[in-house]
PDB file of C-alpha atoms in Angstrom:
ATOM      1  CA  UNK A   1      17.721 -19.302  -8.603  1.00 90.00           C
ATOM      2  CA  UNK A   2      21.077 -18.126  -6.361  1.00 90.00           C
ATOM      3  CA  UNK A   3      19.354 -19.423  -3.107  1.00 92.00           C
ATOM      4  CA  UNK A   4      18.468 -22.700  -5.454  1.00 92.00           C
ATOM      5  CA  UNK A   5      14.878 -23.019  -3.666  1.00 94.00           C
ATOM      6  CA  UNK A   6      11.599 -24.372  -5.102  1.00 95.00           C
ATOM      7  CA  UNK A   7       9.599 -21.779  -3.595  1.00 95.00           C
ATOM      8  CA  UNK A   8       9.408 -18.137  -2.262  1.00 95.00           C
ATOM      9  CA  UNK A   9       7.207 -15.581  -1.385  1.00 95.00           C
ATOM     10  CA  UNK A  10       7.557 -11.853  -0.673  1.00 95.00           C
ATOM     11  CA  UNK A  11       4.802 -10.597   1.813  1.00 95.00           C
ATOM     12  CA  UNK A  12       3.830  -7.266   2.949  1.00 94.00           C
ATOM     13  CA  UNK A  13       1.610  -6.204   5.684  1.00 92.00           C
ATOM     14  CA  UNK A  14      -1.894  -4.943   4.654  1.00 89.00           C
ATOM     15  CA  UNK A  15      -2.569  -1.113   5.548  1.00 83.00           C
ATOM     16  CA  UNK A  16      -5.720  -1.927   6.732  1.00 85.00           C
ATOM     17  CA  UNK A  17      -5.048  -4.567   9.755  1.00 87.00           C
ATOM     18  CA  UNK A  18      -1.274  -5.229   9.854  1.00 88.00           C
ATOM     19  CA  UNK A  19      -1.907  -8.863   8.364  1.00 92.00           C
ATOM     20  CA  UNK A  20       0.551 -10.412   5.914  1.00 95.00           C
ATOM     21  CA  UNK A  21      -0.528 -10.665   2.376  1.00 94.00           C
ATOM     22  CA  UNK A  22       1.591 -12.396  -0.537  1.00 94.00           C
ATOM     23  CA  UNK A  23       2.019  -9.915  -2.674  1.00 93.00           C
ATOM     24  CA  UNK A  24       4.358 -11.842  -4.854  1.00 93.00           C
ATOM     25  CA  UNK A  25       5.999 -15.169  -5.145  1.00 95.00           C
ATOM     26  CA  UNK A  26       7.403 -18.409  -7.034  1.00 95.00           C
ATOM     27  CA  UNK A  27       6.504 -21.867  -6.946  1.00 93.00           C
ATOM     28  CA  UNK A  28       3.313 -21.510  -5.269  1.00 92.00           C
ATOM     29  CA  UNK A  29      -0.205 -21.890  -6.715  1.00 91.00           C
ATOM     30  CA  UNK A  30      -2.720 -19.291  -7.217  1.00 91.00           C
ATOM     31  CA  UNK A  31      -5.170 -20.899  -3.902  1.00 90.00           C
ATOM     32  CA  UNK A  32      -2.193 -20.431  -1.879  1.00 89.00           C
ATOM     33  CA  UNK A  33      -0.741 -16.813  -2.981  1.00 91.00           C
ATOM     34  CA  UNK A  34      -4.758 -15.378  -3.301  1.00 88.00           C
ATOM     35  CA  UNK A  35      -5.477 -17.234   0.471  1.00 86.00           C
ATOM     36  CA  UNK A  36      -2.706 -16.872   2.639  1.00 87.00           C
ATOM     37  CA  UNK A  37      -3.470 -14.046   5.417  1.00 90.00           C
ATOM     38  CA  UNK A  38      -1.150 -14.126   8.135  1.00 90.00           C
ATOM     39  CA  UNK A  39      -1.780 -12.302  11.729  1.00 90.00           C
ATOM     40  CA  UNK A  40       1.241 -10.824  13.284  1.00 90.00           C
ATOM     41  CA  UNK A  41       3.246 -13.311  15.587  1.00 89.00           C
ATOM     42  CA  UNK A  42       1.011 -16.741  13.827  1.00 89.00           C
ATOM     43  CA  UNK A  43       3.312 -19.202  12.361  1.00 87.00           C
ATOM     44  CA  UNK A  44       6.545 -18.346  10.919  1.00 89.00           C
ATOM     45  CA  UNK A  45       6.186 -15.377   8.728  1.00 92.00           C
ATOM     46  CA  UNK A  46       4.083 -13.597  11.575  1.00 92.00           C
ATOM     47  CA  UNK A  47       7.000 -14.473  14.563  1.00 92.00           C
ATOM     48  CA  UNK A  48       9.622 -12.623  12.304  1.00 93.00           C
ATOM     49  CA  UNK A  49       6.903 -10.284  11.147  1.00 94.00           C
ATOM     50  CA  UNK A  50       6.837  -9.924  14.872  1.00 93.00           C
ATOM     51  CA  UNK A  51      10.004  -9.781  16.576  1.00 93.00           C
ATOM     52  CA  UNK A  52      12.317  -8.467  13.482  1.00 94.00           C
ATOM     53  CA  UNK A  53      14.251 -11.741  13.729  1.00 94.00           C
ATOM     54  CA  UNK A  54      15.199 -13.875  11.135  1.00 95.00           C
ATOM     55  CA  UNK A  55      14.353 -17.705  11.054  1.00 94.00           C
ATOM     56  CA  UNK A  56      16.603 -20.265   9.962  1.00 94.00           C
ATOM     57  CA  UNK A  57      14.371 -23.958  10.363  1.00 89.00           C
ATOM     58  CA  UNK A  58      15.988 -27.166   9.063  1.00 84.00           C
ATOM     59  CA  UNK A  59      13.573 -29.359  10.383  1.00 77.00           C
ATOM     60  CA  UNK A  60      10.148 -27.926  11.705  1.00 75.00           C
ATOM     61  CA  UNK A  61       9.168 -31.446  12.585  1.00 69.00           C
ATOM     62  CA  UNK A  62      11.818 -31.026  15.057  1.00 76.00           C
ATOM     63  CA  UNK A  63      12.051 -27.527  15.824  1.00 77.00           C
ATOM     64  CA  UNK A  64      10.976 -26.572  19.529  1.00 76.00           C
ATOM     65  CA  UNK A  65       9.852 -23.680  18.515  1.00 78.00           C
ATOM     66  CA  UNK A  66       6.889 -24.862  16.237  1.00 72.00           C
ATOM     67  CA  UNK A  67       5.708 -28.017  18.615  1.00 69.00           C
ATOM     68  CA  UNK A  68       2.695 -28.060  17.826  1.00 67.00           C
ATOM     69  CA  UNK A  69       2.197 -24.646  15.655  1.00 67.00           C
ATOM     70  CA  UNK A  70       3.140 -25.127  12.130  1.00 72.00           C
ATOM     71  CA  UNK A  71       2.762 -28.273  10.617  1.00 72.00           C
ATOM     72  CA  UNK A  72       5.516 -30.519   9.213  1.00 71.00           C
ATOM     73  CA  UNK A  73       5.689 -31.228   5.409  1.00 79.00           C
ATOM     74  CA  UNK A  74       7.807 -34.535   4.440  1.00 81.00           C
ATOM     75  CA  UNK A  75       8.694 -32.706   1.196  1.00 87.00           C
ATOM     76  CA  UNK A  76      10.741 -29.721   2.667  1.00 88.00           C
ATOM     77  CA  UNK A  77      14.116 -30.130   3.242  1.00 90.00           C
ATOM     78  CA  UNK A  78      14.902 -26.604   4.969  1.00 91.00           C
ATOM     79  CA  UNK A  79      13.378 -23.298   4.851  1.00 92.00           C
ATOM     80  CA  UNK A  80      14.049 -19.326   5.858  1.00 95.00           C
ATOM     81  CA  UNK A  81      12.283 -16.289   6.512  1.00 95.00           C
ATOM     82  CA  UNK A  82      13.469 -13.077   6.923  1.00 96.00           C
ATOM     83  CA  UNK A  83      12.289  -9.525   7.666  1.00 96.00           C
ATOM     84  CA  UNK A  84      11.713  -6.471   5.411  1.00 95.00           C
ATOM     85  CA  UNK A  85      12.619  -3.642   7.160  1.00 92.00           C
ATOM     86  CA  UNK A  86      11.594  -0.221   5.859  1.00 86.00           C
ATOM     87  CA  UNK A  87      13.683   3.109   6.526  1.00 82.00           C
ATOM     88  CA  UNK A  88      11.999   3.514   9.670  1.00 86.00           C
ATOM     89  CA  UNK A  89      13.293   0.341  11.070  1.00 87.00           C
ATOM     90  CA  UNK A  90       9.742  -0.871  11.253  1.00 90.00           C
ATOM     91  CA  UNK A  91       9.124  -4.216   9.861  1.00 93.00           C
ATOM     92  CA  UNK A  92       7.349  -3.723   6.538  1.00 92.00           C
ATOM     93  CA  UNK A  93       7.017  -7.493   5.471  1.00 94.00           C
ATOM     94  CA  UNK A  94       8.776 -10.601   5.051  1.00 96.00           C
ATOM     95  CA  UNK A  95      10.883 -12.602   2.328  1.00 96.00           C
ATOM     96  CA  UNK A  96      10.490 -16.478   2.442  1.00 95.00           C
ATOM     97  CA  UNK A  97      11.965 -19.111   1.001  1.00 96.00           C
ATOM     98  CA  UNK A  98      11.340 -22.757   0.893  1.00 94.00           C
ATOM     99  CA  UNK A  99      13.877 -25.940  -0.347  1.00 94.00           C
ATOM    100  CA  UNK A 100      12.247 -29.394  -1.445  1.00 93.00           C
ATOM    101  CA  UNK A 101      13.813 -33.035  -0.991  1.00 91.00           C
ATOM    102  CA  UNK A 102      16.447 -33.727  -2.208  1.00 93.00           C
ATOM    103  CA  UNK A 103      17.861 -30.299  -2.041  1.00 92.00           C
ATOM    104  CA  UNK A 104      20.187 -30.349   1.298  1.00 92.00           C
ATOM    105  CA  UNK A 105      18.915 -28.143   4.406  1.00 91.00           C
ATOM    106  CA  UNK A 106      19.838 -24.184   4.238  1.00 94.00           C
ATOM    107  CA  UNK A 107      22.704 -23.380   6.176  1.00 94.00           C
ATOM    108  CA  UNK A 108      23.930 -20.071   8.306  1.00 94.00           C
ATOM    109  CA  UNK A 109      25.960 -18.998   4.979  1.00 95.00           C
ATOM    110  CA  UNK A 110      22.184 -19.109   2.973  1.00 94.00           C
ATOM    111  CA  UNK A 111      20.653 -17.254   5.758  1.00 95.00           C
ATOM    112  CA  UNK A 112      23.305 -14.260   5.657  1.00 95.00           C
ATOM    113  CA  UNK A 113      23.002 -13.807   1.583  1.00 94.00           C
ATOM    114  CA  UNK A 114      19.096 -13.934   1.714  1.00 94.00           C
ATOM    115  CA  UNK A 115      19.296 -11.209   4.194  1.00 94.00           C
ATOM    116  CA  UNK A 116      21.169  -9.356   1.876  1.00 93.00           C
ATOM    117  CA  UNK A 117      18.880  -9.978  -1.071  1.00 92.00           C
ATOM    118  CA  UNK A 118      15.635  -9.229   2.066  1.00 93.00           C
ATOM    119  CA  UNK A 119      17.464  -5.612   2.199  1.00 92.00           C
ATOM    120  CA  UNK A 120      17.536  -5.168  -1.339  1.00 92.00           C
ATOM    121  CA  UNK A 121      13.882  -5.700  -2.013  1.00 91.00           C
ATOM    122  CA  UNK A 122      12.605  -3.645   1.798  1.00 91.00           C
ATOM    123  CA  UNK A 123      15.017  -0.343  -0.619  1.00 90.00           C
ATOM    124  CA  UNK A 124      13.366  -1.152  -3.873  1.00 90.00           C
ATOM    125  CA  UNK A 125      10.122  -1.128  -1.993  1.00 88.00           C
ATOM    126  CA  UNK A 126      10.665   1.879  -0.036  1.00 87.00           C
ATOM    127  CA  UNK A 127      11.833   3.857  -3.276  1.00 88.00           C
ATOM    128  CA  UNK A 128       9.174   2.824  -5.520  1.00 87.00           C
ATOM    129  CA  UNK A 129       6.501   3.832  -3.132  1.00 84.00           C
ATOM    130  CA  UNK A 130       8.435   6.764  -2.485  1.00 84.00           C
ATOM    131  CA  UNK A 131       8.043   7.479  -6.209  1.00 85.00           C
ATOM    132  CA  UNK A 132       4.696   7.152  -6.266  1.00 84.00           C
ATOM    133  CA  UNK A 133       4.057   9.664  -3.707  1.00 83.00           C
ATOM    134  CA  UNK A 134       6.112  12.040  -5.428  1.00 84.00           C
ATOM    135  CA  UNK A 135       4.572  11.664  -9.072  1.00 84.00           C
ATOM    136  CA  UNK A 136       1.109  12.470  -6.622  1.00 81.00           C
ATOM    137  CA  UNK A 137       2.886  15.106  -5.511  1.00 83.00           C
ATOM    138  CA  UNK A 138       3.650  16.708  -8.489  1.00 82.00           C
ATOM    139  CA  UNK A 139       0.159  15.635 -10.330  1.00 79.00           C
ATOM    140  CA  UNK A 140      -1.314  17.634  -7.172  1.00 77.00           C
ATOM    141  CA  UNK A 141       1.115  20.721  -7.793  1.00 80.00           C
ATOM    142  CA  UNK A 142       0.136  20.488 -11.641  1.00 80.00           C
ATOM    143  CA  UNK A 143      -3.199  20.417 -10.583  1.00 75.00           C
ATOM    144  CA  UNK A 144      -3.025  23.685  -8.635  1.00 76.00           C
ATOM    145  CA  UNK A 145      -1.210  25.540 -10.979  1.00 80.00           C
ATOM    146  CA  UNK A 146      -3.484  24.934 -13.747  1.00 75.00           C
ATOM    147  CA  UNK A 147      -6.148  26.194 -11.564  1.00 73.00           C
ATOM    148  CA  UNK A 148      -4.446  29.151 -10.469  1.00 77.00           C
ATOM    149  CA  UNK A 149      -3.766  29.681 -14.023  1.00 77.00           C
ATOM    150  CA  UNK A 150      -7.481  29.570 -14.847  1.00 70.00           C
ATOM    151  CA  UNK A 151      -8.285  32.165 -12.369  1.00 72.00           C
ATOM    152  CA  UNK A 152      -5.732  34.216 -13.477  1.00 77.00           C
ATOM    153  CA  UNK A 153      -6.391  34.453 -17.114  1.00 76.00           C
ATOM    154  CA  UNK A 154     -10.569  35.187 -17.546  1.00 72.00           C
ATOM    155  CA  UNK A 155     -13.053  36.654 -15.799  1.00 75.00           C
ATOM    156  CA  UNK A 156     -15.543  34.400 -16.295  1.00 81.00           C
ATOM    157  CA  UNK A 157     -16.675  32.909 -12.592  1.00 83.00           C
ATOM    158  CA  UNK A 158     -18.233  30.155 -14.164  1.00 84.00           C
ATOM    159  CA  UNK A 159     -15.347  28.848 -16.387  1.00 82.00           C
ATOM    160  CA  UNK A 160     -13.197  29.079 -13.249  1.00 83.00           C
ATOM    161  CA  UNK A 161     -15.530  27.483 -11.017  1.00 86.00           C
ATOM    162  CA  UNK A 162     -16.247  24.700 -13.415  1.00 84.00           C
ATOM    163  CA  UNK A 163     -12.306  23.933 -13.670  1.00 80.00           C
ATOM    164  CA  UNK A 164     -11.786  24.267  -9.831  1.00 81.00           C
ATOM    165  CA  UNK A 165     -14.383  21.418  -9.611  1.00 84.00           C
ATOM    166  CA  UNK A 166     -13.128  19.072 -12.658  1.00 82.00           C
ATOM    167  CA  UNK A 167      -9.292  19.355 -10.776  1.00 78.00           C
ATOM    168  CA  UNK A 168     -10.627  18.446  -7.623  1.00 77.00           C
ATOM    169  CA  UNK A 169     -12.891  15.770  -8.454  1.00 81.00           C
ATOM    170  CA  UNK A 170     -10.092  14.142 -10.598  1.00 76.00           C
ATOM    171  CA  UNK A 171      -7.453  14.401  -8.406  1.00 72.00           C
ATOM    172  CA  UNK A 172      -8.663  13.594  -4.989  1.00 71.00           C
ATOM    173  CA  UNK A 173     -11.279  11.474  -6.187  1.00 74.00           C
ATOM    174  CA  UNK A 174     -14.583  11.948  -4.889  1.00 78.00           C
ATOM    175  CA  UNK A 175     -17.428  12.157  -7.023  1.00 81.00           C
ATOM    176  CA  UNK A 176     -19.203  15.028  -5.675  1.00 84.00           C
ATOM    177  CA  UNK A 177     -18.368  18.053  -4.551  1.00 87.00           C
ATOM    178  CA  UNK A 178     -19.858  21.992  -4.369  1.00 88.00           C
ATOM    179  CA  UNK A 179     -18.493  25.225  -4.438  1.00 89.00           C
ATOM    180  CA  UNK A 180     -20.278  27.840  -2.172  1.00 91.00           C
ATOM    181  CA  UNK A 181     -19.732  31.798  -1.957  1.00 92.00           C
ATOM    182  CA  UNK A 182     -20.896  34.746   0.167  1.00 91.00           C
ATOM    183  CA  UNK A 183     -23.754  36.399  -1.382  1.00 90.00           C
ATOM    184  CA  UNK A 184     -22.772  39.649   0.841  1.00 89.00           C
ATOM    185  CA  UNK A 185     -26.307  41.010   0.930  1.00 89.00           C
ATOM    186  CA  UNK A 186     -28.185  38.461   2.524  1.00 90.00           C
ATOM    187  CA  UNK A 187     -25.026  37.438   4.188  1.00 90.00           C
ATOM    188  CA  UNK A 188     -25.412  33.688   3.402  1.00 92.00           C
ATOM    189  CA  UNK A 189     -23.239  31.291   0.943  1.00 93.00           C
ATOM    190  CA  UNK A 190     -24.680  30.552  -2.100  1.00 91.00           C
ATOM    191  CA  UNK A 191     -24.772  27.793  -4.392  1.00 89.00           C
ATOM    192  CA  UNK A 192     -22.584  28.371  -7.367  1.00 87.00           C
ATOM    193  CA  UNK A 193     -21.781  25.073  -8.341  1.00 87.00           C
ATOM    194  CA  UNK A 194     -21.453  21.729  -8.093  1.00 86.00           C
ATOM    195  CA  UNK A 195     -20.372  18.231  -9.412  1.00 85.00           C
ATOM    196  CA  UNK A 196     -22.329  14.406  -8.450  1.00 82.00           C
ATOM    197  CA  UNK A 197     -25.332  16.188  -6.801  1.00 81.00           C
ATOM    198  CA  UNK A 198     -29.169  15.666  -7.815  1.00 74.00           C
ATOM    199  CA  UNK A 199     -31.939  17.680  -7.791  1.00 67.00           C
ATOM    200  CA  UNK A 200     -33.081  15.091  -5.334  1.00 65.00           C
ATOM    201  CA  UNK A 201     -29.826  14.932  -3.283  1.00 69.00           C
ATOM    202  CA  UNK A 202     -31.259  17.544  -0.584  1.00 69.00           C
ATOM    203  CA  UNK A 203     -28.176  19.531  -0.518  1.00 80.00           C
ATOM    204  CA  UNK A 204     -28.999  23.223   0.595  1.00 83.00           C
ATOM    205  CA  UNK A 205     -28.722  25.911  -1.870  1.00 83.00           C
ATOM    206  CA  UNK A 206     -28.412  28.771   0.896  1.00 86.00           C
ATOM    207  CA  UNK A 207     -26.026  28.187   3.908  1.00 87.00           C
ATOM    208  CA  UNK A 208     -26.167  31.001   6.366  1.00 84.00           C
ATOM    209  CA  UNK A 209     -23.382  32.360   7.369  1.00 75.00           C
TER     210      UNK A 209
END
């Protein structure tokens, strides 16, 4: 609404293979936002993606840069796109931002206060995911004290054991998992319990040491 454009888009590089994923937007349908993957230094978004820089482009008709790269659409009247830098420096994503006929072209002025709003949202980003790794954090501290207070308050191996394999399960997530310990006169490691396994999984019950 401030920058007065018809469309924008807020992508973030995927953990996986760097490529540029909408991840939220205005103005643009759902084909668009649940198709658009972007490689690194393709188009617009993946040459600021690239290089850090920020793209001012009144006329990508006209625009040396793009001969013969992006395609020119007669309803645009100007568009931007600027980095997201996270608190490393490295570039996290990009903020774009499109105007439509007869809106007038953006100028240097726009291109200035939608780097200030691209700095906003890179900090908002950076300290939500920040809280989410710390609520992990403290889940997984949780986690381990409740454990430790299990040991700690019965002697029954089997209660304990059975908790020790519910926390883990839960909290890193797999779904199977087995707890082994020294039988000391046949010096191997036992079988003493276990979560997701079969009778018909072929996992040993002796280990030797």
């Amino acid at each position: 609404a401030v920058m007065d454009g018809q469309t924008c888009s807020l992508m973030l590089r995927n953990e996986r293979d760097g490529a540029l994923v909408i991840e939220a937007s205005y103005g643009l349908s759902d084909d668009i936002v649940k198709g658009a993957r972007i490689g690194v230094g393709e188009g617009i978004a993946g040459r600021v993606a690239a290089t850090g820089e920020a793209m001012l482009i009144q006329d990508v008709g006209t625009d040396p840069r793009f001969a013969n790269v992006v395609q020119a659409r007669s309803d645009v009247s100007g568009s931007m796109c600027v980095p997201l830098r996270a608190q490393d420096g490295t570039v996290s994503g990009v903020l774009s931002i499109r105007r439509h006929h007869p809106k007038p072209a953006f100028n240097d002025d726009d291109l200035k206060l939608f780097g200030v709003f691209a700095a906003h949202a890179a900090l908002a980003i950076s300290n939500s995911e920040l809280y989410i790794r710390l609520n992990q954090k403290i889940q997984e501290m949780s986690t381990i004290s409740d454990v430790l207070h299990a040991i700690n308050s019965t002697l029954d191996l089997e209660h304990v054991l059975d908790h020790i394999l519910n926390s883990i399960t839960t909290i890193v997530g797999f779904d199977r998992c087995c707890v082994y310990l020294l039988d000391e006169r046949t010096d191997e490691f036992v079988v003493h319990a276990c979560r997701g396994y079969s009778k018909t999984s072929g996992i040993p019950s002796r280990i030797k040491h």
